[in-house]
Coordinates of N, CA, C and O and ligand atoms in Angstrom, one line a residue:
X1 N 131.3 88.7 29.5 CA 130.5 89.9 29.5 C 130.1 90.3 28.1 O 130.9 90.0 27.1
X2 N 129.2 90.9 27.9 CA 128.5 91.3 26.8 C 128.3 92.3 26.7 O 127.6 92.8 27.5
X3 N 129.1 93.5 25.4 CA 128.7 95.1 25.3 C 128.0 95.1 24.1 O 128.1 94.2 23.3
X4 N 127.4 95.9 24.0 CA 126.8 96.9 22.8 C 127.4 97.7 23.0 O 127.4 98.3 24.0
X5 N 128.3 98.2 21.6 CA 129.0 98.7 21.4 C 128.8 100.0 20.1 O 129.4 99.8 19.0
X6 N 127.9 101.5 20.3 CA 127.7 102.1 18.6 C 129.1 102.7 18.3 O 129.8 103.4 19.1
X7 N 129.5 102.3 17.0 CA 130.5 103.0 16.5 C 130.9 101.9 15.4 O 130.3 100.9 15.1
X8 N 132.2 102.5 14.8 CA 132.8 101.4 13.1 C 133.8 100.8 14.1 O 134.5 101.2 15.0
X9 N 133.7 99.6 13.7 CA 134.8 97.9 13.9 C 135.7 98.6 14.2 O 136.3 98.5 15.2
X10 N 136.1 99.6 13.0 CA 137.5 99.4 12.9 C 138.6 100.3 13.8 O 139.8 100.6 13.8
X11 N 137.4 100.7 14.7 CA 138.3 101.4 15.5 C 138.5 101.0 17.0 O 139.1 101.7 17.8
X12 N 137.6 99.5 17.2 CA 138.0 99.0 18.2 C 139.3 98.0 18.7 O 139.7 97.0 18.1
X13 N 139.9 98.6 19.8 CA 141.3 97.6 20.1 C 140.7 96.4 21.0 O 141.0 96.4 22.2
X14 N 139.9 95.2 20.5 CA 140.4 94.4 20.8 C 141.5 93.2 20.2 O 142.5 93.5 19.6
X15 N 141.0 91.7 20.4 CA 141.6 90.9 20.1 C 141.2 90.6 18.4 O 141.7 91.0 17.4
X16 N 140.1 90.0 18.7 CA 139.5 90.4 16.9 C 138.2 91.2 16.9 O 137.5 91.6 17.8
X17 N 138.1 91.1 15.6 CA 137.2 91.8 14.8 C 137.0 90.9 13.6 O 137.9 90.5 12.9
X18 N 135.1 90.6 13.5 CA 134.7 90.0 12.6 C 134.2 90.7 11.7 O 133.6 91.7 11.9
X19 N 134.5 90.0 10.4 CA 134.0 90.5 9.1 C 133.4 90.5 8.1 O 133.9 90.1 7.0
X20 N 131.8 91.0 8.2 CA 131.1 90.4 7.3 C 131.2 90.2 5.8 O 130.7 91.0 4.9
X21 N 132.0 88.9 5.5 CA 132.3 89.1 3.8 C 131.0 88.5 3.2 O 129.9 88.2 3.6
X22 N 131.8 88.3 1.7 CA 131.6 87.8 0.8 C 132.1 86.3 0.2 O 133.2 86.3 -0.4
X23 N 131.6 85.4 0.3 CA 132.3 84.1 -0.3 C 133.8 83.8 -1.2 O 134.5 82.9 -1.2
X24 N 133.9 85.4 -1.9 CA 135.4 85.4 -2.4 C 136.1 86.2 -1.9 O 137.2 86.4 -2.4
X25 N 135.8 86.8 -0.7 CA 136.9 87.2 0.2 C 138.0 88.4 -0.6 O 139.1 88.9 -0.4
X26 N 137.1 88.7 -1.3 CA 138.0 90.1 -1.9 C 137.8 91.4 -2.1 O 138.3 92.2 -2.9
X27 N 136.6 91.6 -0.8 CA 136.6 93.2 -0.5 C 135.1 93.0 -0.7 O 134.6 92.0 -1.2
X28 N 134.3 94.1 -0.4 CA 133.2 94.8 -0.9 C 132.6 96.3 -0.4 O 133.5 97.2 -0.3
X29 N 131.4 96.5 0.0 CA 131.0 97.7 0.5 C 131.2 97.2 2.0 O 132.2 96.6 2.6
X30 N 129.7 97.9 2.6 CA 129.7 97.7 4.4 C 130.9 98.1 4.7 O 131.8 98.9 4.4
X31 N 130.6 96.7 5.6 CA 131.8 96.7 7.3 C 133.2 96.0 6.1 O 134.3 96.5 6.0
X32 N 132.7 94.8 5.1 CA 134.3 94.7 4.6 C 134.9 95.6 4.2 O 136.1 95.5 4.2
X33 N 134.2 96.8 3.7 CA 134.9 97.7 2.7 C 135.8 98.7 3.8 O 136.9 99.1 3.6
X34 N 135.2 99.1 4.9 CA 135.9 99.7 6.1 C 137.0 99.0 6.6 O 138.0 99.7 7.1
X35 N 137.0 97.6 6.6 CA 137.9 96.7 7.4 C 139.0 96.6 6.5 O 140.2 96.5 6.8
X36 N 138.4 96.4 4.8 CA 139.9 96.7 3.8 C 140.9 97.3 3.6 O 142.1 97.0 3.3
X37 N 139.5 99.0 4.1 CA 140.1 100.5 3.8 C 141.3 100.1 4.9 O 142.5 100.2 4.7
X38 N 140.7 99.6 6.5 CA 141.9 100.2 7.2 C 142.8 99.3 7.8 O 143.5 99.5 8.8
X39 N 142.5 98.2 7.0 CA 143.6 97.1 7.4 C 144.5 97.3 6.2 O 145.6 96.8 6.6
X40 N 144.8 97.8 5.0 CA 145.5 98.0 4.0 C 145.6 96.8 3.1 O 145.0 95.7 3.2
X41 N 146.5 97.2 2.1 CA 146.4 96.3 1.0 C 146.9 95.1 1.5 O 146.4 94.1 0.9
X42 N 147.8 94.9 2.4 CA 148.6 93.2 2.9 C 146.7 92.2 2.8 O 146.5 91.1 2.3
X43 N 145.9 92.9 3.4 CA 145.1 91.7 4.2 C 144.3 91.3 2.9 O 144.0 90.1 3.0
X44 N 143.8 92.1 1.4 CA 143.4 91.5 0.3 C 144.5 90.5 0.0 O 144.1 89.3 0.1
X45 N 145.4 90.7 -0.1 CA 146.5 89.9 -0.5 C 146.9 88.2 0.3 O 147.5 87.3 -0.2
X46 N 146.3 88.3 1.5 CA 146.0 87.2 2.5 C 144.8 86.9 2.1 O 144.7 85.7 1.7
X47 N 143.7 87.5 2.2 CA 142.7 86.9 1.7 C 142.8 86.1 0.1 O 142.4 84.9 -0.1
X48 N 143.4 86.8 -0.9 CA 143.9 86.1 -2.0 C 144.5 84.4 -1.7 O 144.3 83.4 -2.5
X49 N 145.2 84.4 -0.7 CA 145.9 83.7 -0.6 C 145.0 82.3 -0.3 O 144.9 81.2 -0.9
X50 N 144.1 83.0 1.1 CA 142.6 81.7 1.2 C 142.3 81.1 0.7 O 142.2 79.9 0.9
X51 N 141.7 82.1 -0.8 CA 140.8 81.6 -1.9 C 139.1 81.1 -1.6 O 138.4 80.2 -2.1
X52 N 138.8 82.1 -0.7 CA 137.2 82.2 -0.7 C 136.5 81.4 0.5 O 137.4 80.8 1.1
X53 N 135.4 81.3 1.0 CA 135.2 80.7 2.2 C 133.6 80.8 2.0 O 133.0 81.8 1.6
X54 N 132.8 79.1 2.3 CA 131.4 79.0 2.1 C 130.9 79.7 2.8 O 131.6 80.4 3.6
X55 N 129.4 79.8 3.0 CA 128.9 80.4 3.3 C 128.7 79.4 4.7 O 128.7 78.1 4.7
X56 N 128.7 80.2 5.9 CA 128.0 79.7 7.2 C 129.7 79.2 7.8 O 129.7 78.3 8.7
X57 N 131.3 79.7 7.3 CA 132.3 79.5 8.1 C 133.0 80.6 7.9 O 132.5 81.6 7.4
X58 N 134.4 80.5 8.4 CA 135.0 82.1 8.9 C 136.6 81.1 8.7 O 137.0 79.9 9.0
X59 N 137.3 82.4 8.0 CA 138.8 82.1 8.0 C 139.3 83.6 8.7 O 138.7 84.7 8.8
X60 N 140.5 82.9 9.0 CA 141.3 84.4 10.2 C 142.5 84.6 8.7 O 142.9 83.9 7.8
X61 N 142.6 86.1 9.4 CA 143.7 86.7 9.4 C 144.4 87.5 9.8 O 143.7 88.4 10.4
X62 N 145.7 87.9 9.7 CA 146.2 89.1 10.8 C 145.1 90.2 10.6 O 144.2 90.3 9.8
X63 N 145.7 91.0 11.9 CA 144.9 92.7 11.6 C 145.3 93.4 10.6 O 144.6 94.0 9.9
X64 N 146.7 93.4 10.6 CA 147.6 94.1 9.4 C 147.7 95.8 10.1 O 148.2 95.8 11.2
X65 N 147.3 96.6 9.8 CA 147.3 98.1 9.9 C 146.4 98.1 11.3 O 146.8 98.9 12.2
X66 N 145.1 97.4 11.7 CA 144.1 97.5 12.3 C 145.0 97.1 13.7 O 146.1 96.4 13.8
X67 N 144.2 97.7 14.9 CA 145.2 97.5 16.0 C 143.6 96.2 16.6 O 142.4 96.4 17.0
X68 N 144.4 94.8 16.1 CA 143.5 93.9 16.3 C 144.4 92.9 16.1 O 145.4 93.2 15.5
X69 N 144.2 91.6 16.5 CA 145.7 90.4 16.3 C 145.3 90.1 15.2 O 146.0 90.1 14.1
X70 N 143.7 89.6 15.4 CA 143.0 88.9 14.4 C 142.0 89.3 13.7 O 141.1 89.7 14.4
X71 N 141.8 89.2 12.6 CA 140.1 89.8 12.0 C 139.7 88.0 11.2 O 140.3 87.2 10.4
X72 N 138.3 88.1 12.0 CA 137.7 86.8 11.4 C 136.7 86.7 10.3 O 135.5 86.8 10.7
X73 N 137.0 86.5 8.9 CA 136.0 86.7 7.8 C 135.3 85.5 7.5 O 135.7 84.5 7.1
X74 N 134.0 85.8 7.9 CA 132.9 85.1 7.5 C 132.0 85.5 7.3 O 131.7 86.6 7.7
X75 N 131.0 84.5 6.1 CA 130.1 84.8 5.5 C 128.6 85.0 5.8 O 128.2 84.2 4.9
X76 N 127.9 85.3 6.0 CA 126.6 85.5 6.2 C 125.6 85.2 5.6 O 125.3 86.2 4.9
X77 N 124.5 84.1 5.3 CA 123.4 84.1 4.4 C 122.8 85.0 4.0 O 122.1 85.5 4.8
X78 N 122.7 85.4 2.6 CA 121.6 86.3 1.9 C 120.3 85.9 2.4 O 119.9 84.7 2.2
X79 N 119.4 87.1 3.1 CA 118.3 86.9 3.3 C 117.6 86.1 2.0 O 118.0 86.4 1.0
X80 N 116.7 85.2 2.0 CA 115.4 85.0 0.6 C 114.6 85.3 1.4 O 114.4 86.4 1.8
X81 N 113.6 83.6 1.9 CA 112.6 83.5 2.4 C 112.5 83.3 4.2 O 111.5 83.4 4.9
X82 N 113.7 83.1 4.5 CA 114.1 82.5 5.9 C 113.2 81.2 6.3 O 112.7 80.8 7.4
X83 N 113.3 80.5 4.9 CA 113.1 78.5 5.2 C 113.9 78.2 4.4 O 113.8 77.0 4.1
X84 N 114.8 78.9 3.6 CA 116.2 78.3 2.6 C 117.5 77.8 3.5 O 118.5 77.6 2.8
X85 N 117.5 77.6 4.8 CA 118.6 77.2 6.1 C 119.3 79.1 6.6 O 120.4 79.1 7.2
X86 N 118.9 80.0 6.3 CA 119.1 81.7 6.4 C 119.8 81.5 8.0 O 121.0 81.8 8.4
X87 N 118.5 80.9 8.8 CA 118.8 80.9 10.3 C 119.8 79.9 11.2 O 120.2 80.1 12.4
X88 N 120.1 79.0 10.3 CA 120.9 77.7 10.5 C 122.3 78.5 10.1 O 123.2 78.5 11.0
X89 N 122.6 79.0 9.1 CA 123.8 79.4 8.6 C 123.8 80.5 9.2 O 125.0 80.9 9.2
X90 N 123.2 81.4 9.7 CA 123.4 82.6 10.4 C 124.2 82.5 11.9 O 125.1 83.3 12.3
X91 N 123.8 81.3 12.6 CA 123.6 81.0 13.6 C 125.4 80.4 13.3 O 126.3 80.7 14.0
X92 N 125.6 79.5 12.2 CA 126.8 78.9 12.1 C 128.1 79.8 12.0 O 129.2 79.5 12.4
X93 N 127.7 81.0 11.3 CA 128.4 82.4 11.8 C 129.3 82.6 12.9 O 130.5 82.7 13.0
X94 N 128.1 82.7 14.0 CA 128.7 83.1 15.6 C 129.3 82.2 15.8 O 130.4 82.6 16.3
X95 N 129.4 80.7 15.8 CA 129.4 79.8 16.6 C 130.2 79.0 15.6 O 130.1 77.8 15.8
X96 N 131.1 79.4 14.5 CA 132.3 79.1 14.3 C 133.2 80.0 14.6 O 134.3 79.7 14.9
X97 N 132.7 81.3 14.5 CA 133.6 82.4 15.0 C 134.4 81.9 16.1 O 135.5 81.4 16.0
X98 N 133.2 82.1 17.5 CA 133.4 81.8 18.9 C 134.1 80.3 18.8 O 135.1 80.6 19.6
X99 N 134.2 79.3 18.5 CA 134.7 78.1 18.4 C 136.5 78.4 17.9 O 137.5 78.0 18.3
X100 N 136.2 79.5 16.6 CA 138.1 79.3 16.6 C 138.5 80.3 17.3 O 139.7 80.6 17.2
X101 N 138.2 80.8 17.8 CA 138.0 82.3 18.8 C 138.5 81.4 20.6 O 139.0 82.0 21.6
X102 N 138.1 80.3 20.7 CA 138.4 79.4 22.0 C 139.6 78.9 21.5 O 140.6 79.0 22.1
X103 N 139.5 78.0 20.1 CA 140.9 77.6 19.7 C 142.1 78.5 20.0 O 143.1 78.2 20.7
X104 N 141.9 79.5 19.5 CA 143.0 80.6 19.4 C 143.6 81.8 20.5 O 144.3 82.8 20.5
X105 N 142.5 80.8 21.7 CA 142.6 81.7 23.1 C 142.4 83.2 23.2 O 143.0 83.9 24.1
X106 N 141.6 83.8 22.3 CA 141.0 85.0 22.2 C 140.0 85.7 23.6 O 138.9 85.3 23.8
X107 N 140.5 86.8 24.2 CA 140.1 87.0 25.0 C 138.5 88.1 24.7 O 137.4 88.2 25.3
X108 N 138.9 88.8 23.6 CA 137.9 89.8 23.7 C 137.6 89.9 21.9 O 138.6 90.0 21.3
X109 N 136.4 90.0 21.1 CA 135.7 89.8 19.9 C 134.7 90.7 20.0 O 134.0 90.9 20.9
X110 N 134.6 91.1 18.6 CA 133.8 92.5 18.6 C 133.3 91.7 16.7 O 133.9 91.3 15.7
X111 N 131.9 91.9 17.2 CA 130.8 91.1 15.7 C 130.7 92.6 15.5 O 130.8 93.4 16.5
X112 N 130.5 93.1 14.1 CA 128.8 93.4 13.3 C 127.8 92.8 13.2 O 127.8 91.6 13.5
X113 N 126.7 93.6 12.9 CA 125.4 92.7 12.7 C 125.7 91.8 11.3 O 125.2 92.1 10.2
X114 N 126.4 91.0 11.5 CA 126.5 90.2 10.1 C 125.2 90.1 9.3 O 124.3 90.1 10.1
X115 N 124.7 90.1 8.1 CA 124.0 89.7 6.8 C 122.7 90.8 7.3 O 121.5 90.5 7.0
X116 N 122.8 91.9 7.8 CA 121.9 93.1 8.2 C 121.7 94.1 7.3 O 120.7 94.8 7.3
X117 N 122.5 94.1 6.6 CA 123.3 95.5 5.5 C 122.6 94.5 4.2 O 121.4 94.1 4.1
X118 N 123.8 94.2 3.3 CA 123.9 94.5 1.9 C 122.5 93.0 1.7 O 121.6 92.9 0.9
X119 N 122.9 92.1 2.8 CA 122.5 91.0 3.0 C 121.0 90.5 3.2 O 120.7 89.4 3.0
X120 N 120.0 91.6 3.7 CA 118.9 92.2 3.5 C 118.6 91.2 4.8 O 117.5 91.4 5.3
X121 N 119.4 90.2 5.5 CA 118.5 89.7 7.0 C 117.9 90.4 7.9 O 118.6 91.2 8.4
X122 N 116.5 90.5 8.3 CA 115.6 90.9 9.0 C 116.2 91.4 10.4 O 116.2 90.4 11.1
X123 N 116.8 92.6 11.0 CA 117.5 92.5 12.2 C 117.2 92.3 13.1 O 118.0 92.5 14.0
X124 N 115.8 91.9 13.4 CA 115.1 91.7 14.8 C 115.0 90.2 14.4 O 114.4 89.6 15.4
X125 N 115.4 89.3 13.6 CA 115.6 87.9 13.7 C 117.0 87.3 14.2 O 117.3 86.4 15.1
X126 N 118.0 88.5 12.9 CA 119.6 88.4 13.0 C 119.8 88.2 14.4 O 120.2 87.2 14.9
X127 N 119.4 89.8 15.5 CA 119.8 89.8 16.8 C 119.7 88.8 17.6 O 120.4 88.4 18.5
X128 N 118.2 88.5 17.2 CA 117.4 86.7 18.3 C 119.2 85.9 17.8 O 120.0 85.9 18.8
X129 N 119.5 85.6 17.1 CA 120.5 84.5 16.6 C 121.3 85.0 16.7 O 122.0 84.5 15.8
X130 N 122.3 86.0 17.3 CA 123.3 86.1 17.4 C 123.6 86.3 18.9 O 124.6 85.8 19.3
X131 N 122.4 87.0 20.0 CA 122.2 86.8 21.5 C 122.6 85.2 21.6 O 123.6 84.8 22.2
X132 N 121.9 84.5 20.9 CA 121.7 83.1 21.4 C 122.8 82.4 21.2 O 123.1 81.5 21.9
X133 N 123.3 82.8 20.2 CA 124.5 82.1 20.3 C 126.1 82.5 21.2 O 127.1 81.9 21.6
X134 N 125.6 83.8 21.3 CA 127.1 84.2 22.3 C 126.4 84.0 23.8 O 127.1 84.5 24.6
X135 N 125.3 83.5 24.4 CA 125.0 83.1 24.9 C 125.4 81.7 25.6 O 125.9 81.4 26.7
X136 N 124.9 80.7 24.5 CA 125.5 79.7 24.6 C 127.1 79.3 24.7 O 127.6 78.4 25.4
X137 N 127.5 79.9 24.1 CA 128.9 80.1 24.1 C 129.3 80.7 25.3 O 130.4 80.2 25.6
X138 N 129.0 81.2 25.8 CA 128.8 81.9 27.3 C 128.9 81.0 28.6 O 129.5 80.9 29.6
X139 N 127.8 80.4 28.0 CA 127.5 79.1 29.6 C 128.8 78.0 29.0 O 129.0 76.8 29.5
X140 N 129.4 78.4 28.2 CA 130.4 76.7 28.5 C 131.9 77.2 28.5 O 132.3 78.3 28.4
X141 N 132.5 76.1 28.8 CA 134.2 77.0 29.3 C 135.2 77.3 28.6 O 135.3 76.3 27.8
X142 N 136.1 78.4 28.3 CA 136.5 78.3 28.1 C 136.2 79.6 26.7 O 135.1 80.1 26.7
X143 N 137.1 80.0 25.6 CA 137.0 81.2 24.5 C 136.6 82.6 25.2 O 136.0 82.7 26.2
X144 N 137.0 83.4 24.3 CA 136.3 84.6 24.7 C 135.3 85.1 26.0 O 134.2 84.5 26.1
X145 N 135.6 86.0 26.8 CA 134.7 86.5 27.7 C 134.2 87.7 27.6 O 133.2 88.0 28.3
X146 N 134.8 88.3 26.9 CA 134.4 89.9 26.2 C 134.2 90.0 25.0 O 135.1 90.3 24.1
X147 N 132.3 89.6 24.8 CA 132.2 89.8 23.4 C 130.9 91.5 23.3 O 129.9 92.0 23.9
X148 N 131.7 91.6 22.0 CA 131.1 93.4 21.4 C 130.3 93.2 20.5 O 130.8 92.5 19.6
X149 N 128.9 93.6 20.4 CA 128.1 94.0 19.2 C 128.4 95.2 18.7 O 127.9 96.1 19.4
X150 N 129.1 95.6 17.6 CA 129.5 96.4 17.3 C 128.5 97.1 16.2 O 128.7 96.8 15.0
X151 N 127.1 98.2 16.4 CA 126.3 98.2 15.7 C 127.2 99.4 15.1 O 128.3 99.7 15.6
X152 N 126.5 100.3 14.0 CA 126.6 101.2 13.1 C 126.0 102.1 12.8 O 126.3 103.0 12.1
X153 N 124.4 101.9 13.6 CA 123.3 103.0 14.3 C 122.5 102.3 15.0 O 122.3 101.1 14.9
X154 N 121.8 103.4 15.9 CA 121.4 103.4 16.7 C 120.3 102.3 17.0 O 120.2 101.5 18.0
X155 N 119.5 102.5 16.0 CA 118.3 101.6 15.7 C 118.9 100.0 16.2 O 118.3 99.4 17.0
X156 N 119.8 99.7 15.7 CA 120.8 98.4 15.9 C 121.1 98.4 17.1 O 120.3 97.8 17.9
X157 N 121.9 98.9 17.5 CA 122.0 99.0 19.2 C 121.0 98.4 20.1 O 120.9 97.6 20.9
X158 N 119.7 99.6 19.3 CA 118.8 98.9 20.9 C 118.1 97.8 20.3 O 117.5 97.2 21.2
X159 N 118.0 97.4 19.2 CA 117.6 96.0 19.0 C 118.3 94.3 19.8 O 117.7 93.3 20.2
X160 N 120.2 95.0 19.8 CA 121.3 94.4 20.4 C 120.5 94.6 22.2 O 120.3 93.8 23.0
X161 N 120.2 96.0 22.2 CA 120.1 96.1 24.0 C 118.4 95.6 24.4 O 118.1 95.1 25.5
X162 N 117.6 95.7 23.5 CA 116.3 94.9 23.9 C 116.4 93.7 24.3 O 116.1 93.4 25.4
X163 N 116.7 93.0 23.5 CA 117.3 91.1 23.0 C 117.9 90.7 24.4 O 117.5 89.7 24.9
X164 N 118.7 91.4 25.0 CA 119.7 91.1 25.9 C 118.9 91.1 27.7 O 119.1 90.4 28.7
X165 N 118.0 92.4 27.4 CA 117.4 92.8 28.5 C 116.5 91.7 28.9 O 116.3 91.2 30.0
X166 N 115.8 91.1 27.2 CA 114.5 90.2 27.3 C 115.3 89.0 27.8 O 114.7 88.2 28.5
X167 N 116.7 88.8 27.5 CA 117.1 87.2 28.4 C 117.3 87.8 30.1 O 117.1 87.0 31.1
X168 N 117.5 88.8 30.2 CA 117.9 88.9 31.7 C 116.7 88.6 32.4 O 116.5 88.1 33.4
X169 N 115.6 89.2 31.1 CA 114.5 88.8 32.5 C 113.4 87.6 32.6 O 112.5 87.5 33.3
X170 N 113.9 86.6 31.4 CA 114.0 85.6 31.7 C 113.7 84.6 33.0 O 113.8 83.4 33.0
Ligands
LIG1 N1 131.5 99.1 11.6 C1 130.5 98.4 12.2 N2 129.4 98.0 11.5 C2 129.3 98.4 10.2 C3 130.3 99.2 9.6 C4 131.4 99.6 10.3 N3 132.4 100.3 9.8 N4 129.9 99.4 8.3 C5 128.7 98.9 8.1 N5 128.3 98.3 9.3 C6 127.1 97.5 9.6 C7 125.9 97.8 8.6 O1 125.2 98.9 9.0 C8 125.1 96.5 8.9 O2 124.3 96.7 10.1 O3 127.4 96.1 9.4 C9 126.1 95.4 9.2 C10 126.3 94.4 8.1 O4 126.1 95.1 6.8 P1 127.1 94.8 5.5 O5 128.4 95.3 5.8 O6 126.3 95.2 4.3 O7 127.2 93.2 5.5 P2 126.2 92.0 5.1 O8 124.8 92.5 5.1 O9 126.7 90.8 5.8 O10 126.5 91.9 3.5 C11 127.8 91.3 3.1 O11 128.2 93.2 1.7 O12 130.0 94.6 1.9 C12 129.5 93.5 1.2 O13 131.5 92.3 0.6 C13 130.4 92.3 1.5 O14 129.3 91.0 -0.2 C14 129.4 91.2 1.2 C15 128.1 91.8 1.7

């Protein structure tokens, strides 16, 4: 099942919560800066521990403070031109998420619009690629069945709830 979900990550209780970082995994503005504020200092200190994560993969870590098991940090492409691989690595996002997210028998995952914010990605592209891939993920067996788009206004939402309508009526 698929929600659109308006409100901050950090106050959803599911299983995880993904987070859009930065390559060195040591805080920033956005959704990381919320997910640092309220997971506490333990989870910089786990992320320290990582030591950074390329762009287009995702490392876990506890929730820490956050009533979440897992929060999954991965990276997002900086918009340029969207023919620098933007949509390839955007796409590799969800769909390593969802992949250690089946590993790890996660029932329920709640995204941001990953690389929408600081990241300058176009959100009526982002959405096309992030539907499609929890989609896909969708039709095969097995990981997560309750995934959350967790927007941060409104505008987002119905981009999340257009996208979704235009597959239904497919
Ligand atoms: N809950 C849910 N969504 C949020 C929250 C929140 N608390 N705060 C921000 N957002 C939304 C933004 O409105 C945007 O739609 O998350 C989306 C992603 O925006 P950013 O957080 O700016 O992430 P991104 O564009 O991927 O840029 C990542 O920004 O914060 C830094 O350290 C981070 O360098 C990294 C870069």
């Amino acid at each position: 099942m698929i929600e659109v979900h308006l409100g901050d990550i950090t106050r959803l209780h599911v299983d995880v919560i993904v987070n859009a970082a930065n390559q060195r995994l040591l805080g920033g503005g956005g959704v990381d800066g919320a997910i640092h504020r309220a997971a506490g200092p333990e989870l910089l200190e786990a992320c320290r521990q990582i030591g950074g994560c390329p762009v287009g993969e995702v490392r876990a870590t506890p929730g820490f403070r956050l009533p979440v098991k897992r929060i999954y940090h991965t990276v997002g492409p900086v918009w340029r031109s969207g023919n620098l691989g933007e949509p390839e690595l955007l796409a590799s996002c969800y769909r390593q998420c969802l992949n250690l997210a089946r590993r790890e028998n996660v029932h329920s995952i709640a995204f941001p619009a990953i690389s929408c914010g600081v990241y300058d990605y176009p959100p009526e592209l982002a959405v096309e690629i992030a539907v499609e891939q929890v989609q896909h993920h969708l039709e095969r067996e097995g990981g997560p069945r309750h995934i959350i788009f967790c927007c941060y206004d409104d505008a987002m939402a119905e981009l999340y709830r257009a996208q979704l309508d235009a597959c239904v009526r497919r």
